[in-house]
C-alpha positions as a LaTeX table, in Angstrom:
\begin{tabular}{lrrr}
\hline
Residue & $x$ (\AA) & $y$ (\AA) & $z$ (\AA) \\
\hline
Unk1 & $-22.20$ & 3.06 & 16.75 \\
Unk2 & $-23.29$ & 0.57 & 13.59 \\
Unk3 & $-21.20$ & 0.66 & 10.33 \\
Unk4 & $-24.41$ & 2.19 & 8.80 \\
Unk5 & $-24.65$ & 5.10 & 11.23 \\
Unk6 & $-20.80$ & 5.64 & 11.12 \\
Unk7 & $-21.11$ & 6.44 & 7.32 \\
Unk8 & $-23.88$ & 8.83 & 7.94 \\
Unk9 & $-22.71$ & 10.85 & 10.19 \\
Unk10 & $-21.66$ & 14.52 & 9.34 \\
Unk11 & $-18.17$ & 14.52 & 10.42 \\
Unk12 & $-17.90$ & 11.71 & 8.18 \\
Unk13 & $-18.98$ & 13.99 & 5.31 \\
Unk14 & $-17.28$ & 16.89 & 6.15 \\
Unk15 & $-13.92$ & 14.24 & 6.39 \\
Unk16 & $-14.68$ & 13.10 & 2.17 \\
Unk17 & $-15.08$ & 16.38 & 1.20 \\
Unk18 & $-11.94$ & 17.60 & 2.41 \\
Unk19 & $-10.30$ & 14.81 & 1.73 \\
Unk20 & $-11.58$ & 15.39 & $-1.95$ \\
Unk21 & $-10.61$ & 18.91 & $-2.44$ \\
Unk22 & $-7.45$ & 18.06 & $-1.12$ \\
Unk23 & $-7.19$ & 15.61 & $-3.83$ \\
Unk24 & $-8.36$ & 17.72 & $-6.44$ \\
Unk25 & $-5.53$ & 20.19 & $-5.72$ \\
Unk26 & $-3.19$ & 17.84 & $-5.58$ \\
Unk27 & $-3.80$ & 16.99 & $-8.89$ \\
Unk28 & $-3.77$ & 20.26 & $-10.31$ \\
Unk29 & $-0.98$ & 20.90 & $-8.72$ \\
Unk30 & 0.73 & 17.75 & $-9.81$ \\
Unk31 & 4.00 & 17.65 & $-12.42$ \\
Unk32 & 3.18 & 15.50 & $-15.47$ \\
Unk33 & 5.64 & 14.03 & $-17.87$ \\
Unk34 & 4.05 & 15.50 & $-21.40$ \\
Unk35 & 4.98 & 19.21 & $-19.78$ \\
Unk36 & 8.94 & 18.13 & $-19.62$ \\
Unk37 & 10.47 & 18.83 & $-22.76$ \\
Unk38 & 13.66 & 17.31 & $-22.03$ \\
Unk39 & 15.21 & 14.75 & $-24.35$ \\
Unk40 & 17.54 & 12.01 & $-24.02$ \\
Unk41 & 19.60 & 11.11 & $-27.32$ \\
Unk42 & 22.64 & 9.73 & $-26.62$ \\
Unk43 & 21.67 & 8.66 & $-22.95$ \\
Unk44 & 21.47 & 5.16 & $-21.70$ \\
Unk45 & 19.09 & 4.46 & $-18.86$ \\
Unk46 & 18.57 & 1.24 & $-16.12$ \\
Unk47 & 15.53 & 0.94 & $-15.20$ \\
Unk48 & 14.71 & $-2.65$ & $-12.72$ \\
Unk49 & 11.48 & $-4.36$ & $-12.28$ \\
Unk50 & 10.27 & $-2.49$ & $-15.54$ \\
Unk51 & 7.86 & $-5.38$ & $-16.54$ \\
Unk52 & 5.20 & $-3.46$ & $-14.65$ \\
Unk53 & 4.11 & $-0.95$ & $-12.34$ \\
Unk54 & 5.74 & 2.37 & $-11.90$ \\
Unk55 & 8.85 & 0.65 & $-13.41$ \\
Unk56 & 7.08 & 0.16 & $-16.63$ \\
Unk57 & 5.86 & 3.41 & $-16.73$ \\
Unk58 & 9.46 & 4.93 & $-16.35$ \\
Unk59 & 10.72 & 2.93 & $-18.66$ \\
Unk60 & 8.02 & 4.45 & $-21.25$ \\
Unk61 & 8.96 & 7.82 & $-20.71$ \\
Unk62 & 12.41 & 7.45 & $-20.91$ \\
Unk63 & 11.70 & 5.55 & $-24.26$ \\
Unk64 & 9.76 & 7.93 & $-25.51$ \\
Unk65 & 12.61 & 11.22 & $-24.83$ \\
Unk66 & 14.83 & 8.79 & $-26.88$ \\
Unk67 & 16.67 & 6.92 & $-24.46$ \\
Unk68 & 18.53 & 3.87 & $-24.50$ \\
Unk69 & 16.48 & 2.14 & $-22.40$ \\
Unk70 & 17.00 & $-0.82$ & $-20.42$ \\
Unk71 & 14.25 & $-3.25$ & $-19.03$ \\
Unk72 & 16.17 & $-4.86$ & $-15.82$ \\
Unk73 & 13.58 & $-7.92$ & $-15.23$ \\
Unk74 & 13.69 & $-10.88$ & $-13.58$ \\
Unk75 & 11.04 & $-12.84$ & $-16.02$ \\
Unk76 & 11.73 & $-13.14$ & $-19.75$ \\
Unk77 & 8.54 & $-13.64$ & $-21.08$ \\
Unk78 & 6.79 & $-10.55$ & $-19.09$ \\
Unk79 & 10.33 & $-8.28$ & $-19.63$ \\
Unk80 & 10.21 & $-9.08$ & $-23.49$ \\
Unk81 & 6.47 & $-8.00$ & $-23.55$ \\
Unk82 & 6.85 & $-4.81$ & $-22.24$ \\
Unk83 & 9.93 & $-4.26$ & $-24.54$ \\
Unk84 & 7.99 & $-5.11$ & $-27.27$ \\
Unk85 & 5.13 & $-2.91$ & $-25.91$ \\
Unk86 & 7.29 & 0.55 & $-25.43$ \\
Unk87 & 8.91 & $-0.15$ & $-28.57$ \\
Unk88 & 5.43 & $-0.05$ & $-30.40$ \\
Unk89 & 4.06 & 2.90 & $-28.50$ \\
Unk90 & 7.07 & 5.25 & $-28.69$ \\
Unk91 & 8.74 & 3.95 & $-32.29$ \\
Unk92 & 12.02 & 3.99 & $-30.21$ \\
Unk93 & 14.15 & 0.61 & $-31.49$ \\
Unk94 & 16.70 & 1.32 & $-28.23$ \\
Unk95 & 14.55 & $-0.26$ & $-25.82$ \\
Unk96 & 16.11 & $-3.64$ & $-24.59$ \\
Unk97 & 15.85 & $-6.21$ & $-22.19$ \\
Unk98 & 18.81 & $-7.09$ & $-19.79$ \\
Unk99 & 17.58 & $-10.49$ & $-17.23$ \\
Unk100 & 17.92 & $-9.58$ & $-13.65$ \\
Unk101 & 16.72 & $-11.03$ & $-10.27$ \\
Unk102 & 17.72 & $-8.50$ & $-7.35$ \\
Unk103 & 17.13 & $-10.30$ & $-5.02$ \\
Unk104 & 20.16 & $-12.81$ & $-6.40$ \\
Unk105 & 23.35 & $-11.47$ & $-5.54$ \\
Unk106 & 24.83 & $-13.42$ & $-8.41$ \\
Unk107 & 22.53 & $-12.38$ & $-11.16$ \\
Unk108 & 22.91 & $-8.77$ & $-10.13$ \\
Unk109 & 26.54 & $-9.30$ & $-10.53$ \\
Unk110 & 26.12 & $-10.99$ & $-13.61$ \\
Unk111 & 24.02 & $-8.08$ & $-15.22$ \\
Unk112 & 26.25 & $-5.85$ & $-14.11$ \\
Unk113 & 29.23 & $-7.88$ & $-15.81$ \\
Unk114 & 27.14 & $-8.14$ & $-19.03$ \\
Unk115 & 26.72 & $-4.37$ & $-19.07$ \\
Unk116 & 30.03 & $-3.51$ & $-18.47$ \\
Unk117 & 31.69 & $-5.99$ & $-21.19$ \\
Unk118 & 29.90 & $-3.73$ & $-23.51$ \\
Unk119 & 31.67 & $-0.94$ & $-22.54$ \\
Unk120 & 28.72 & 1.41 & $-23.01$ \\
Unk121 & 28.04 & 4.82 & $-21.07$ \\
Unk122 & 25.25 & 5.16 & $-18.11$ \\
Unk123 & 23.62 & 7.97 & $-17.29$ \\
Unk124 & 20.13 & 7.14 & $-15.60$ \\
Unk125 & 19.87 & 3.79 & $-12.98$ \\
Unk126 & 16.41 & 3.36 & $-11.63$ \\
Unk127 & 16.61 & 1.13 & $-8.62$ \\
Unk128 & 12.65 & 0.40 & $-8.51$ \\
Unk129 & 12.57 & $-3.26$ & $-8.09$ \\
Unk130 & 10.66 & $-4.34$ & $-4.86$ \\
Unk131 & 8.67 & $-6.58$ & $-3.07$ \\
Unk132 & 6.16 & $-6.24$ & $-0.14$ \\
Unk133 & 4.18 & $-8.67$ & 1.99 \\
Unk134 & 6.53 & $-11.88$ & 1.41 \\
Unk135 & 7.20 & $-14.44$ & 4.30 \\
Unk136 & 9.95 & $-14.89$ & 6.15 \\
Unk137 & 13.02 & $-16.46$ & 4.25 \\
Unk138 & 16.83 & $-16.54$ & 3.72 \\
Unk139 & 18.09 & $-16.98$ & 0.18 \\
Unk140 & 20.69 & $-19.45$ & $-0.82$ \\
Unk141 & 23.26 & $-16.25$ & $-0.42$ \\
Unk142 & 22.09 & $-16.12$ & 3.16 \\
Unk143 & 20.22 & $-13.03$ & 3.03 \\
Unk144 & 16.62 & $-12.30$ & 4.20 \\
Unk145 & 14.37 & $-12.85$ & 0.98 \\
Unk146 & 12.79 & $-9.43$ & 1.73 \\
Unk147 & 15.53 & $-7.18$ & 2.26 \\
Unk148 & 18.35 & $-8.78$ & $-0.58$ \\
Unk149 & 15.35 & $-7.97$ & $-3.11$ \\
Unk150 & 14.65 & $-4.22$ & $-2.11$ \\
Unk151 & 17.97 & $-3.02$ & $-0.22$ \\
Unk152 & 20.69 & $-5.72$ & $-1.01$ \\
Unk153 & 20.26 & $-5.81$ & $-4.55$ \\
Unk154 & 20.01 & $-2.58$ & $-5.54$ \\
Unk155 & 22.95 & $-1.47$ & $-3.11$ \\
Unk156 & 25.51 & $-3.99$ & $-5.15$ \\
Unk157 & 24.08 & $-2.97$ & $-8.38$ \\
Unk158 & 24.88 & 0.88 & $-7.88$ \\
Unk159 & 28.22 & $-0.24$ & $-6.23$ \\
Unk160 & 29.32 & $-1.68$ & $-9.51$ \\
Unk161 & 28.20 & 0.37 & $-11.73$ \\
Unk162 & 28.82 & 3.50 & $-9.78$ \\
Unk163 & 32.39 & 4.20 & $-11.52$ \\
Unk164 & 30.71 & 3.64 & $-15.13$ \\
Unk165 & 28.44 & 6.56 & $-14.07$ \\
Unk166 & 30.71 & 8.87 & $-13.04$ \\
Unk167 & 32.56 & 8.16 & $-15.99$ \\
Unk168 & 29.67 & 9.40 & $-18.08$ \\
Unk169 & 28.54 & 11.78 & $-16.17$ \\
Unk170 & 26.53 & 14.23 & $-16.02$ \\
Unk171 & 23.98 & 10.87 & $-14.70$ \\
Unk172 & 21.25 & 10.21 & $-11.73$ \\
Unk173 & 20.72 & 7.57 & $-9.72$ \\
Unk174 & 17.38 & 7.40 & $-8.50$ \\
Unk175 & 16.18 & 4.97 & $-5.82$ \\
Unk176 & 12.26 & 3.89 & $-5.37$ \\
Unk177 & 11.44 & 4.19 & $-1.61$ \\
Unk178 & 8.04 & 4.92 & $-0.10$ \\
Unk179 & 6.52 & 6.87 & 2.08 \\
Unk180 & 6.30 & 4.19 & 4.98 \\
Unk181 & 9.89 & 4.29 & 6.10 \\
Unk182 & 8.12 & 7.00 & 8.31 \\
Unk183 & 6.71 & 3.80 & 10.01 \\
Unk184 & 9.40 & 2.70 & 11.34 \\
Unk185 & 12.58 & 4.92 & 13.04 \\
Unk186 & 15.42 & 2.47 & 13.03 \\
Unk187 & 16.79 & $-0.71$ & 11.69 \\
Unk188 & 19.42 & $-3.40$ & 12.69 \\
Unk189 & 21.50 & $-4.31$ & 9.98 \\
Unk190 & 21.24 & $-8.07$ & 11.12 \\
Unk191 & 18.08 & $-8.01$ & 9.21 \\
Unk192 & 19.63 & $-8.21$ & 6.70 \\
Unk193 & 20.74 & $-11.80$ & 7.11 \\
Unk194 & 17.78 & $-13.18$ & 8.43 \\
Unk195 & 19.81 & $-13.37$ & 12.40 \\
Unk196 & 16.94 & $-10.86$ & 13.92 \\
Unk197 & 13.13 & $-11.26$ & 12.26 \\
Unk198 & 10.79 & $-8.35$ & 11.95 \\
Unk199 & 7.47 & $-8.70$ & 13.68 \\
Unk200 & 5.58 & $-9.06$ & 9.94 \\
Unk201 & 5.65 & $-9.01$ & 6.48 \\
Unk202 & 4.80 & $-5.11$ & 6.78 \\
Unk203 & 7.21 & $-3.93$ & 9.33 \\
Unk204 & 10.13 & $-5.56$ & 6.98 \\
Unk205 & 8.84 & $-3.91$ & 4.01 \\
Unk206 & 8.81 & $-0.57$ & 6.01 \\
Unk207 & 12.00 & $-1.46$ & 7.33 \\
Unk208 & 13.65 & $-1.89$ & 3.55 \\
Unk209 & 12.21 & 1.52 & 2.23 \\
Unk210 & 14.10 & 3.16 & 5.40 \\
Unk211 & 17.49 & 1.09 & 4.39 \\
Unk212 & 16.81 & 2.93 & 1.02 \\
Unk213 & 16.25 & 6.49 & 2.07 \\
Unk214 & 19.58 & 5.74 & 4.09 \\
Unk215 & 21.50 & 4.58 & 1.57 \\
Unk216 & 20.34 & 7.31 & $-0.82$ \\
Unk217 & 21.19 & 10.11 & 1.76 \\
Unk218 & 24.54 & 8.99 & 2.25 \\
Unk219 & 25.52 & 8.39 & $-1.41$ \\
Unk220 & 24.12 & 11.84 & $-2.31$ \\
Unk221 & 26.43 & 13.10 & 0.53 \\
Unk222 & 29.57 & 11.20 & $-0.83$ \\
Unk223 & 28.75 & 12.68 & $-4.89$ \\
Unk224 & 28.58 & 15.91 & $-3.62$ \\
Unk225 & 32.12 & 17.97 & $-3.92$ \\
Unk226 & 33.37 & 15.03 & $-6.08$ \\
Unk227 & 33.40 & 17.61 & $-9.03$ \\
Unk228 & 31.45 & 14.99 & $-11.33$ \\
Unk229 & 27.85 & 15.79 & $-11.72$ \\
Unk230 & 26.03 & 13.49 & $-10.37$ \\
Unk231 & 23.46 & 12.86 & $-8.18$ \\
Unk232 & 21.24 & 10.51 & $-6.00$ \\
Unk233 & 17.71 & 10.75 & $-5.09$ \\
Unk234 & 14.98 & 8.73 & $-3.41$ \\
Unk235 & 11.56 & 8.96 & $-4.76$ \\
Unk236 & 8.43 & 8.64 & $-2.61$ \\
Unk237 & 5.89 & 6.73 & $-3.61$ \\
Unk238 & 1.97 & 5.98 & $-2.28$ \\
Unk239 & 0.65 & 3.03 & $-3.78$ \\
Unk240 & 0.44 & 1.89 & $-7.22$ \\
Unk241 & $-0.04$ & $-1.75$ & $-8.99$ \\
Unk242 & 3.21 & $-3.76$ & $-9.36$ \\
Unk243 & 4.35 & $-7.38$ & $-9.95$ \\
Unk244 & 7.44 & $-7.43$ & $-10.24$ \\
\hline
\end{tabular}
């Protein structure tokens, strides 16, 4: 069967149309930030890769409940624009930029030393930073390019500043995953390191968002009975546009 006569068929129409009401539920159905009426003076949030994307867009709407809000980016020019572009659209002058590469184990401890010299309070970290279809490499740490940007990085960056949030709590930690961890059922940790190679750029992406969902599950299991309130959470995500 041609292309052509693929597209025509009825099955093929009776496919869109579900697939469009299912859509159109979906989005009426769907939670949207303007119906939250929760704000956020007094609260300090981390948001990473917030230059763009769904980062960017968190970022906003933390802004915008009157959060101390903290662009986590790994280019100054691009961070310092969005800064300046929340700060316009939400009049809120607490929106900042703090320089971080994730997939550097050194500048994610270097943030994280920055942060904590100041001896301020954190009560939201947004672990969204990520990257997808990158080749094969090993960083000058010795970790796969791929997996120190989405799993590594955000692991140390919790780790130390983990006891700063449980200080302040009540506070969240939310981690970005996606839903293709389904793709894949387990992982060796010597990915990590580069010492055993996924098959593609894909399966190691789908590989990281598992590592995340993992990591989120068991430090929501360690919070819990701790008597602090606090919490961890991976968030699902589809696709969206993102750069960095």
């Amino acid at each position: 069967m041609e292309a052509a006569d693929l597209f025509c068929h009825p099955l093929w129409f009776i496919c869109s149309l579900a697939l469009l009401a299912l859509l159109w539920v979906q989005r009426r159905k769907s939670w949207r930030p303007d119906t939250c009426p929760v704000d956020l003076t007094g609260k300090t949030a981390i948001v990473t890769g917030a230059s763009s994307g769904i980062g960017k867009a968190v970022a906003l709407d933390l802004a915008r409940r009157n959060a101390r809000t903290i662009l986590a980016c790994r280019c100054r020019e691009k961070g310092q624009a969005a800064v300046e572009e929340i700060r316009r659209a939400t009049g809120n002058p607490q929106v900042q930029l703090g320089l971080l590469d994730v997939s550097s184990m050194a500048s994610v401890r270097a943030f994280a030393r920055r942060f904590l010299e100041k001896g301020s309070q954190l009560h939201i970290l947004v672990n969204n930073a990520g990257v997808s279809g990158l080749p094969f490499a090993v960083t000058a740490e010795g970790l796969e390019l791929t997996f120190a940007t989405n799993v590594s990085g955000a692991f140390l960056l919790t780790h130390l500043l983990l006891g700063t949030m449980v200080a302040s709590a009540p506070a969240r930690i939310v981690n970005v995953s996606s839903f293709r961890h389904f793709c894949v059922r387990k992982v060796d940790l010597k990915l990590l390191t580069g010492e055993e190679r996924t098959k593609n750029a894909s399966q190691a992406y789908d590989c990281t968002k598992l590592m995340n969902v993992i990591f989120t599950t068991e430090l929501a299991r360690r919070l819990q009975g701790t008597g602090k309130h606090m919490a961890a959470c991976a968030v699902q995500k589809w696709y969206s546009a993102s750069s960095d």
